[in-house]
C-alpha positions in Angstrom: 51.6 80.2 -172.3 50.8 81.9 -169.8 50.8 84.9 -172.6 47.6 83.1 -174.7 44.3 84.1 -174.2 42.1 81.6 -173.7 39.6 81.2 -177.2 43.8 80.7 -178.4 43.8 76.5 -176.5 42.0 73.5 -177.3 39.9 71.6 -174.2 40.6 67.9 -173.7 38.5 67.1 -171.0 39.1 64.2 -168.9 37.5 62.2 -166.1 40.6 60.9 -164.1 39.1 57.6 -163.4 38.6 56.7 -166.7 41.4 57.5 -167.8 44.7 56.1 -167.0 45.1 53.8 -164.0 48.9 54.9 -163.2 48.9 53.1 -159.0 47.2 50.3 -158.5 48.0 50.6 -155.0 44.9 53.8 -153.8 42.4 52.3 -156.1 40.1 51.9 -152.9 41.4 55.4 -151.8 42.6 53.5 -148.9 39.3 52.5 -148.0 38.3 49.0 -146.3 35.7 46.6 -147.4 34.0 45.7 -150.0 32.8 48.0 -152.8 29.7 49.3 -151.2 32.7 50.4 -148.3 34.9 51.2 -150.8 33.6 52.5 -154.0 36.3 50.3 -156.2 33.9 47.7 -158.8 35.5 47.7 -162.4 33.2 45.5 -163.4 30.9 48.6 -162.9 29.6 51.9 -165.0 28.8 52.9 -161.1 31.4 52.1 -159.4 34.9 53.6 -159.6 37.5 51.6 -161.9 41.6 52.6 -160.7 41.9 55.5 -163.0 44.3 58.3 -161.4 45.9 62.0 -161.3 49.3 59.1 -162.3 47.4 57.9 -165.0 46.8 61.5 -166.8 50.0 62.7 -166.3 51.9 59.8 -167.8 49.7 60.3 -170.7 50.6 64.0 -170.8 52.6 63.4 -174.3 49.6 61.7 -175.6 47.3 64.8 -175.0 49.7 67.2 -176.1 50.1 64.9 -179.6 46.0 65.1 -180.4 46.8 69.2 -180.3 45.2 69.8 -177.2 46.9 72.7 -175.5 44.3 72.9 -172.5 43.3 69.8 -170.0 39.5 70.4 -168.3 40.3 67.8 -165.1 37.1 66.0 -163.9 36.1 66.9 -160.6 39.7 65.7 -158.2 38.5 67.0 -154.7 37.8 64.1 -152.0 34.5 62.5 -152.2 31.7 60.3 -150.4 32.8 57.0 -151.7 29.7 55.4 -151.6 25.7 57.3 -151.8 22.4 56.3 -153.0 19.0 54.8 -151.9 20.4 50.0 -151.6 19.5 48.5 -153.9 21.0 51.8 -156.0 24.1 53.2 -154.8 26.8 54.1 -157.2 29.8 55.7 -156.3 31.3 59.3 -156.2 34.3 57.8 -158.9 33.1 61.4 -160.8 34.1 63.7 -158.8 31.1 65.4 -158.0 29.6 64.5 -154.6 32.2 66.4 -152.6 33.2 66.1 -148.9 36.4 68.0 -148.2 37.2 70.7 -150.8 40.4 71.6 -149.4 42.3 67.7 -150.8 42.3 65.5 -153.6 40.1 61.6 -153.2 42.7 59.6 -151.8 40.9 57.0 -155.6 42.7 59.1 -157.7 45.6 60.4 -155.5 47.3 63.1 -154.0 47.7 66.3 -153.8 51.0 66.7 -154.7 50.7 64.0 -157.6 47.9 66.4 -158.6 51.1 69.1 -158.3 53.1 66.6 -160.3 50.0 66.9 -163.0 50.1 70.3 -163.5 53.9 71.0 -162.9 54.4 68.9 -166.0 51.7 70.3 -167.9 52.4 72.8 -167.5 56.7 72.0 -169.2 54.9 71.4 -171.9 53.2 75.0 -171.8 50.2 73.0 -171.1 47.5 74.8 -168.8 45.4 72.9 -166.3 41.5 73.5 -165.1 39.6 72.6 -162.6 36.4 71.3 -162.6 34.7 72.6 -159.6 32.0 72.7 -156.9 29.6 75.2 -155.1 26.3 74.5 -156.3 26.2 70.9 -153.6 28.0 68.8 -151.9 27.5 65.4 -151.3 24.5 64.0 -149.6 24.8 64.1 -145.5 21.9 66.0 -144.6 18.6 63.8 -144.0 15.4 65.1 -143.1 13.4 64.4 -140.9 10.0 63.8 -142.4 8.7 62.2 -145.2 11.2 60.1 -146.2 9.2 58.1 -147.8 7.2 60.8 -149.9 10.8 61.4 -151.5 11.0 64.8 -150.0 9.2 66.6 -152.5 10.3 70.6 -153.1 9.0 73.1 -150.1 8.4 76.2 -151.6 10.1 80.2 -149.8 5.8 81.1 -150.5 4.6 77.6 -148.5 7.1 77.4 -146.4 9.1 81.2 -145.5 11.9 81.3 -143.4 10.0 82.7 -140.3 7.8 79.6 -139.3 8.9 76.0 -138.5 7.5 73.8 -141.0 5.0 75.4 -142.6 3.3 78.9 -142.9 1.1 77.7 -140.1 4.0 76.9 -137.3 6.3 78.4 -134.6 8.4 81.4 -135.3 11.1 81.3 -136.0 14.4 83.3 -137.4 12.5 86.8 -135.2 13.8 90.1 -137.8 15.4 87.9 -140.4 14.9 89.7 -143.7 15.0 87.4 -146.5 17.6 85.2 -148.3 18.1 88.2 -151.5 19.3 90.9 -148.8 23.4 90.2 -148.6 23.7 92.2 -144.9 25.4 90.0 -142.6 24.4 91.5 -140.0 20.7 90.2 -142.2 21.6 86.9 -142.2 23.2 86.3 -138.4 19.1 85.6 -137.5 18.5 83.6 -139.8 19.9 80.1 -136.7 16.8 77.4 -137.1 17.1 75.6 -140.5 14.1 74.3 -140.2 11.7 76.5 -141.8 10.8 73.8 -145.0 12.1 70.7 -143.1 14.0 70.2 -140.3 17.6 68.5 -141.8 19.5 65.9 -139.7 23.1 65.3 -140.3 24.3 61.7 -138.8 27.0 61.0 -136.3 29.2 58.6 -138.1 28.8 61.8 -141.1 29.2 65.0 -138.0 32.9 65.8 -139.4 32.8 64.3 -142.9 33.6 68.2 -144.3 35.5 69.8 -144.2 36.3 72.8 -144.4 34.3 71.7 -140.6 31.9 75.3 -141.5 30.1 73.1 -144.1 28.9 70.3 -141.7 26.7 73.0 -139.9 23.0 72.1 -142.4 22.6 75.9 -141.5 24.8 77.0 -144.6 21.6 74.8 -146.7 18.4 75.9 -149.0 16.8 72.0 -146.5 13.9 72.9 -149.1 14.2 68.6 -150.6 14.6 68.0 -153.7 13.8 69.9 -156.8 12.1 69.2 -159.8 14.6 71.6 -161.8 11.4 74.3 -162.8 11.0 78.1 -161.0 12.4 78.3 -157.7 13.9 74.8 -157.2 16.3 74.9 -160.4 18.3 77.6 -157.5 17.2 75.9 -154.7 16.5 72.6 -154.6 18.5 69.7 -154.0 20.1 67.3 -156.8 19.0 64.0 -155.5 19.6 63.9 -151.9 22.8 66.4 -152.5 22.9 68.7 -150.0 22.5 72.4 -151.5 23.9 75.5 -150.3 22.8 78.5 -149.0 24.6 80.2 -151.7 23.0 83.4 -151.0 24.2 83.9 -147.4 27.8 85.2 -147.5 29.0 83.1 -145.1 29.2 80.5 -147.7 30.3 83.6 -150.8 33.3 84.6 -148.3 33.7 80.5 -147.4 33.7 78.8 -151.7 36.5 82.7 -151.8 38.3 80.9 -150.2 38.4 77.5 -150.8 38.8 77.4 -154.6 41.1 81.1 -154.5 43.5 78.4 -151.8 43.4 76.1 -154.9 44.6 79.1 -157.2 47.3 80.2 -154.6 49.2 76.0 -154.1 48.8 75.1 -157.8 49.0 77.8 -160.1 45.8 76.2 -162.2 45.1 78.4 -165.5 40.8 78.6 -165.0 37.4 76.3 -163.5 35.0 75.4 -165.3 32.0 75.5 -163.3 28.9 72.4 -162.5 25.7 73.3 -162.2 26.1 77.1 -162.4 22.6 77.8 -163.2 21.3 76.8 -160.1 23.3 79.0 -157.8 21.6 83.2 -157.6 23.3 85.2 -159.8 25.1 87.6 -156.9 27.4 85.3 -155.7 28.7 84.9 -158.6 29.6 88.5 -159.5 30.8 88.4 -156.4 33.5 84.8 -157.2 34.3 85.8 -160.3 36.0 88.6 -159.9 37.4 87.2 -156.8 39.5 84.4 -158.0 40.5 86.8 -161.4 42.0 89.0 -158.3 44.1 85.8 -157.3 44.7 84.2 -160.1 46.7 87.6 -161.8 48.2 88.4 -158.5 48.9 84.0 -158.8 50.6 85.8 -162.0 48.1 84.5 -164.8 46.8 87.3 -166.5 44.1 84.9 -168.4 42.9 83.1 -165.9 39.8 81.1 -168.1 36.2 80.1 -165.9 33.2 79.3 -168.0 30.4 77.9 -165.8 27.9 75.5 -167.0 23.9 76.1 -167.7 22.4 73.3 -169.7 20.1 73.6 -172.3 18.4 71.2 -174.0 18.7 72.8 -177.1 19.6 75.6 -179.6 19.0 78.9 -176.3 22.2 81.3 -177.2 19.5 83.7 -175.6 19.9 82.1 -172.2 23.0 81.5 -172.4 24.9 85.1 -172.8 21.7 86.3 -169.7 24.6 84.2 -167.3 27.4 86.6 -168.7 25.0 89.3 -168.8 23.7 89.1 -165.4 25.7 86.7 -163.4 28.8 88.6 -164.8 30.7 84.9 -165.7 33.2 85.9 -168.2 32.3 82.2 -170.6 29.4 79.3 -170.1 29.4 75.5 -172.6 28.3 76.7 -175.6 24.7 74.0 -175.0 23.6 76.4 -178.0 26.7 75.2 -180.2 26.7 71.8 -180.1 23.2 71.4 -180.9 23.4 73.1 -183.8 27.0 71.1 -185.6 24.3 67.4 -183.6 21.1 69.0 -185.9 24.0 69.8 -188.7 26.1 66.5 -189.2 23.4 63.8 -188.1 20.8 64.4 -190.8 17.7 66.2 -189.3 17.6 69.1 -189.7 20.1 72.0 -192.0 22.5 74.6 -191.6 19.5 76.8 -190.4 21.1 77.7 -186.2 25.0 77.6 -187.2 24.1 80.0 -189.3 22.0 82.2 -186.3 24.5 81.9 -184.1 26.7 84.2 -186.1 24.7 87.1 -185.5 23.2 85.7 -181.7 27.2 86.0 -181.0 26.3 89.5 -179.9 23.9 88.3 -177.1 26.4 87.8 -174.9 28.1 89.9 -172.2 31.0 91.5 -174.8 29.9 90.9 -177.8 31.0 88.8 -180.7 34.2 89.0 -178.9 33.8 87.8 -176.2 31.6 84.5 -178.0 34.6 83.7 -178.8 35.7 82.6 -175.8 33.0 80.0 -175.0 34.1 76.4 -174.7 32.6 75.0 -178.1 31.6 71.1 -178.1 30.6 67.7 -179.7 29.4 65.8 -176.1 30.3 65.9 -172.9 30.0 63.0 -169.7 26.1 64.2 -169.0 24.6 64.2 -172.2 26.6 61.5 -174.5 29.1 61.4 -177.3 29.0 62.3 -180.7 29.0 59.4 -181.9 25.6 58.0 -179.9 24.4 60.9 -181.8 24.8 59.8 -185.1 24.1 56.5 -184.1 20.3 57.0 -183.1 20.0 59.5 -185.7 21.2 57.2 -188.6 20.6 53.5 -187.2 21.3 52.1 -190.7 23.9 54.2 -192.3 27.8 52.1 -192.8 30.3 52.5 -190.0 32.1 54.9 -192.7 29.2 57.0 -192.9 29.1 57.9 -188.9 33.0 57.1 -189.4 32.5 60.7 -192.0 29.7 62.6 -190.0 32.1 62.5 -187.2 34.7 64.0 -189.2 32.5 66.0 -190.4 31.2 67.1 -186.9 35.2 67.4 -185.4 36.1 69.3 -188.5 33.2 72.3 -187.5 34.2 71.9 -184.1 38.0 73.0 -185.1 37.4 75.8 -187.4 34.2 77.8 -186.0 34.2 80.6 -183.8 34.8 79.3 -179.8 37.3 77.7 -178.0 37.3 73.7 -179.2 36.3 71.0 -176.6 37.2 67.2 -177.9 35.7 65.2 -175.2 37.6 62.2 -173.8 37.7 59.1 -176.2 35.9 61.2 -179.0 39.2 60.5 -180.3 40.0 56.6 -180.3 35.8 56.7 -181.5 34.3 55.3 -178.5 30.1 55.5 -178.7 28.9 54.9 -176.1 24.5 54.5 -175.8 23.2 57.1 -174.2 24.1 59.9 -171.7 25.7 59.6 -168.4 27.5 56.2 -166.8 27.0 55.1 -170.6 29.2 58.3 -171.4 31.9 57.8 -169.4 34.4 54.8 -171.0 37.7 53.1 -170.1 40.8 54.3 -172.2 42.1 51.7 -170.4 41.5 48.6 -170.3 37.8 48.4 -169.2 36.2 45.1 -166.9 32.5 46.6 -167.8 30.7 44.2 -170.0 28.0 47.5 -171.4 31.3 49.4 -172.9 33.9 45.6 -174.2 30.4 44.8 -175.7 30.0 48.6 -178.0 31.9 48.7 -181.4 34.1 51.8 -182.1 33.8 54.1 -185.0 36.4 53.4 -187.7 38.6 51.0 -185.6 38.3 47.4 -185.2 39.7 47.8 -181.8 37.5 47.5 -178.3 37.6 49.5 -174.3 38.6 45.8 -173.2 42.2 46.4 -174.6 44.0 49.7 -173.8 42.5 53.2 -176.4 45.4 55.3 -176.5 46.3 54.6 -180.7 48.0 57.9 -182.4 47.2 55.9 -185.4 43.7 56.2 -184.8 42.0 57.5 -188.4 39.7 59.7 -186.1 42.9 60.5 -183.4 44.8 61.9 -186.8 42.3 63.8 -188.2 42.1 65.5 -185.1 45.2 66.5 -184.6 45.8 67.6 -187.6 42.7 69.8 -187.4 44.2 71.2 -184.0 47.2 71.7 -185.4 46.0 73.9 -188.2 43.9 75.9 -185.6 46.3 76.7 -183.1 48.7 78.0 -186.1 45.6 79.7 -188.0 45.2 83.1 -186.9 42.3 83.3 -188.5 40.5 80.2 -186.8 41.0 81.5 -183.2 40.5 85.1 -183.2 38.7 86.3 -186.4 35.9 87.2 -186.8 32.8 85.2 -188.8 31.3 85.9 -191.6 28.2 83.7 -192.8 28.5 83.0 -196.7 25.8 80.0 -196.3 23.7 77.9 -195.1 19.7 75.3 -195.6 17.0 74.5 -194.1 17.6 71.8 -195.2 21.4 69.3 -195.1 23.9 70.5 -197.5 25.9 74.1 -198.3 27.0 76.1 -194.3 30.2 78.3 -195.2 31.4 80.8 -193.1 34.5 82.9 -194.2 37.0 83.6 -191.1 39.0 87.3 -191.1 43.1 87.3 -189.4 42.6 89.7 -186.9 45.7 91.2 -188.3 46.6 91.1 -192.0 42.8 90.5 -192.6 43.1 87.6 -194.7 40.6 85.5 -195.1 39.9 81.6 -194.2 36.5 79.5 -196.1 34.9 77.2 -194.1 33.1 74.6 -196.2 30.8 72.1 -195.5 28.5 69.3 -197.4 25.7 68.1 -194.1 24.4 66.0 -196.8 25.0 62.4 -198.2 25.4 63.8 -202.2 27.7 65.6 -203.7 27.7 69.5 -204.0 29.1 72.1 -206.4 28.4 75.7 -206.0 29.9 79.2 -206.1 30.3 81.0 -202.4 30.7 84.8 -201.5 34.5 85.2 -200.8 35.5 88.7 -200.5 36.2 90.8 -203.7 40.1 90.6 -202.6 40.6 87.2 -202.4 41.5 86.2 -206.1 43.3 83.2 -205.1 43.6 79.9 -202.9 45.5 77.1 -201.3 43.9 74.7 -199.5 44.7 74.0 -195.7 42.6 70.6 -194.7 39.9 68.9 -196.4 39.3 68.9 -200.5 37.4 71.3 -202.7 38.4 74.1 -202.6 39.7 76.1 -206.3 42.6 77.7 -206.7 41.0 80.4 -208.0 38.2 82.1 -208.1 35.6 82.5 -211.1 35.5 86.0 -210.6 36.4 88.5 -208.3 33.9 87.6 -204.7 33.0 83.9 -205.8 34.8 81.0 -204.7 33.1 77.4 -206.8 33.4 74.6 -204.1 33.4 70.9 -204.7 32.7 68.6 -201.8 31.8 64.7 -200.9 29.8 64.1 -199.3 30.4 65.3 -195.8 33.5 66.5 -196.9 34.3 69.7 -196.0 37.7 72.5 -197.1 39.4 74.9 -195.4 40.5 77.3 -197.2 42.7 80.4 -197.3 42.9 83.1 -199.3 46.5 84.1 -200.6 48.7 88.2 -199.8 
């Protein structure tokens, strides 16, 4: 298992609270009171529903039979149960509002439950990737000024470290040379955190964060809420979440200690890093090598680290910059997501998928490194692939949406990268948007909104348990995942573009076995019409077997030319015979 490289995995991404309830006794997280105290309300999409680590462990066979070889587990750390303005409260069921970075949230179970999950996965030859956060903690720190104004961001220029509350304020932090100077001696001179806002910690939360050093406001940016642009994207609070000053060497060493300990204690196999692009690149250039060294010392040579760098569209240059400037080994491939959605929802052709073949050279390490990018069709923030397809095609029949969904998954499981399946997609979950509307329950749901939604390829409802191995999408994904892991050209093979179009139609590439050089042709029809066309293949590839889908001729029409005939939204995986 540990010898497998990241690109040889198929990842299954799951939010534990929404997957399976293995122990109802922990539903309230050991807390008493109503939902605003415990965070538990299974009828509200914004609160805990009862899923936990025992439930996830119990369903490992289901995940493995889908063809997944690695599980990306949403954050398991202890969270602030509930936060938000009065009347707009929600719970930390998703795991991104951490108070204790050293232990499992009681809603999800115990540290022992997490160890049992990792051990059970490893016994099956499956890896476990943790979802981690270094950018922020839960919202604990408050500001004395301007609550009614929503704490707008206060820049370093208008509110320098050297003055209290703005350039005309009293001098503070004498001798501090700025946060781009990593010398620990420099940082000892930053003693007053009230340069922009005056941070205040409520008395009842003065010691809520673990490790204890996290309770001191000096380790945070304290500049108000981000507007998602420019400087504030790195220094601003995410809707109040306390933004850590990751430029500070104490914060760097503290985070290395925290997450190194999880590697030491549990032997996990990788990290997905939340909000990676909102942390200064210098932090990652220290953190990543430290985690890799810690993993190697634990006997984990292929520790997979991938960061979240969101993009609004096809933008591989932005993604690649974080592998070059920050030293992140990989990033979540948002460019792939956008390219596949636009190709399969009918809004564009396959020009972005075609560009990707050459754009992969942008990443640090070039095209070989791009094979380690986790690819995906949707997620817990953006929304599900079926939702994108339905929104772009509101008059499409259920059969057409299923066909488009299958086509998207065929691309995910055969093109380069590490296929990452978002839990529930294999059961036809769609949702109506991103965030809370894309976080359905796999176990019987009490959320009316979820239960009113039609599933793709099924007449089932989220009101019932949805772990059906006979669901058409489950069976389809499982068959292609098995094929991928058994075919070196699909996990490790280089890619050559064969055909593309700026309108819906044929998209084709060849991938090659890295040892034998055997060619595998992948052909996709993104249009609603059948098509037949000759596709270029290698001159030495003369006879082909169809490994998946249908539509490849078994023999070339002439050396270097193979005829493909594809149904609407059809595909074919065709391997040259030796």
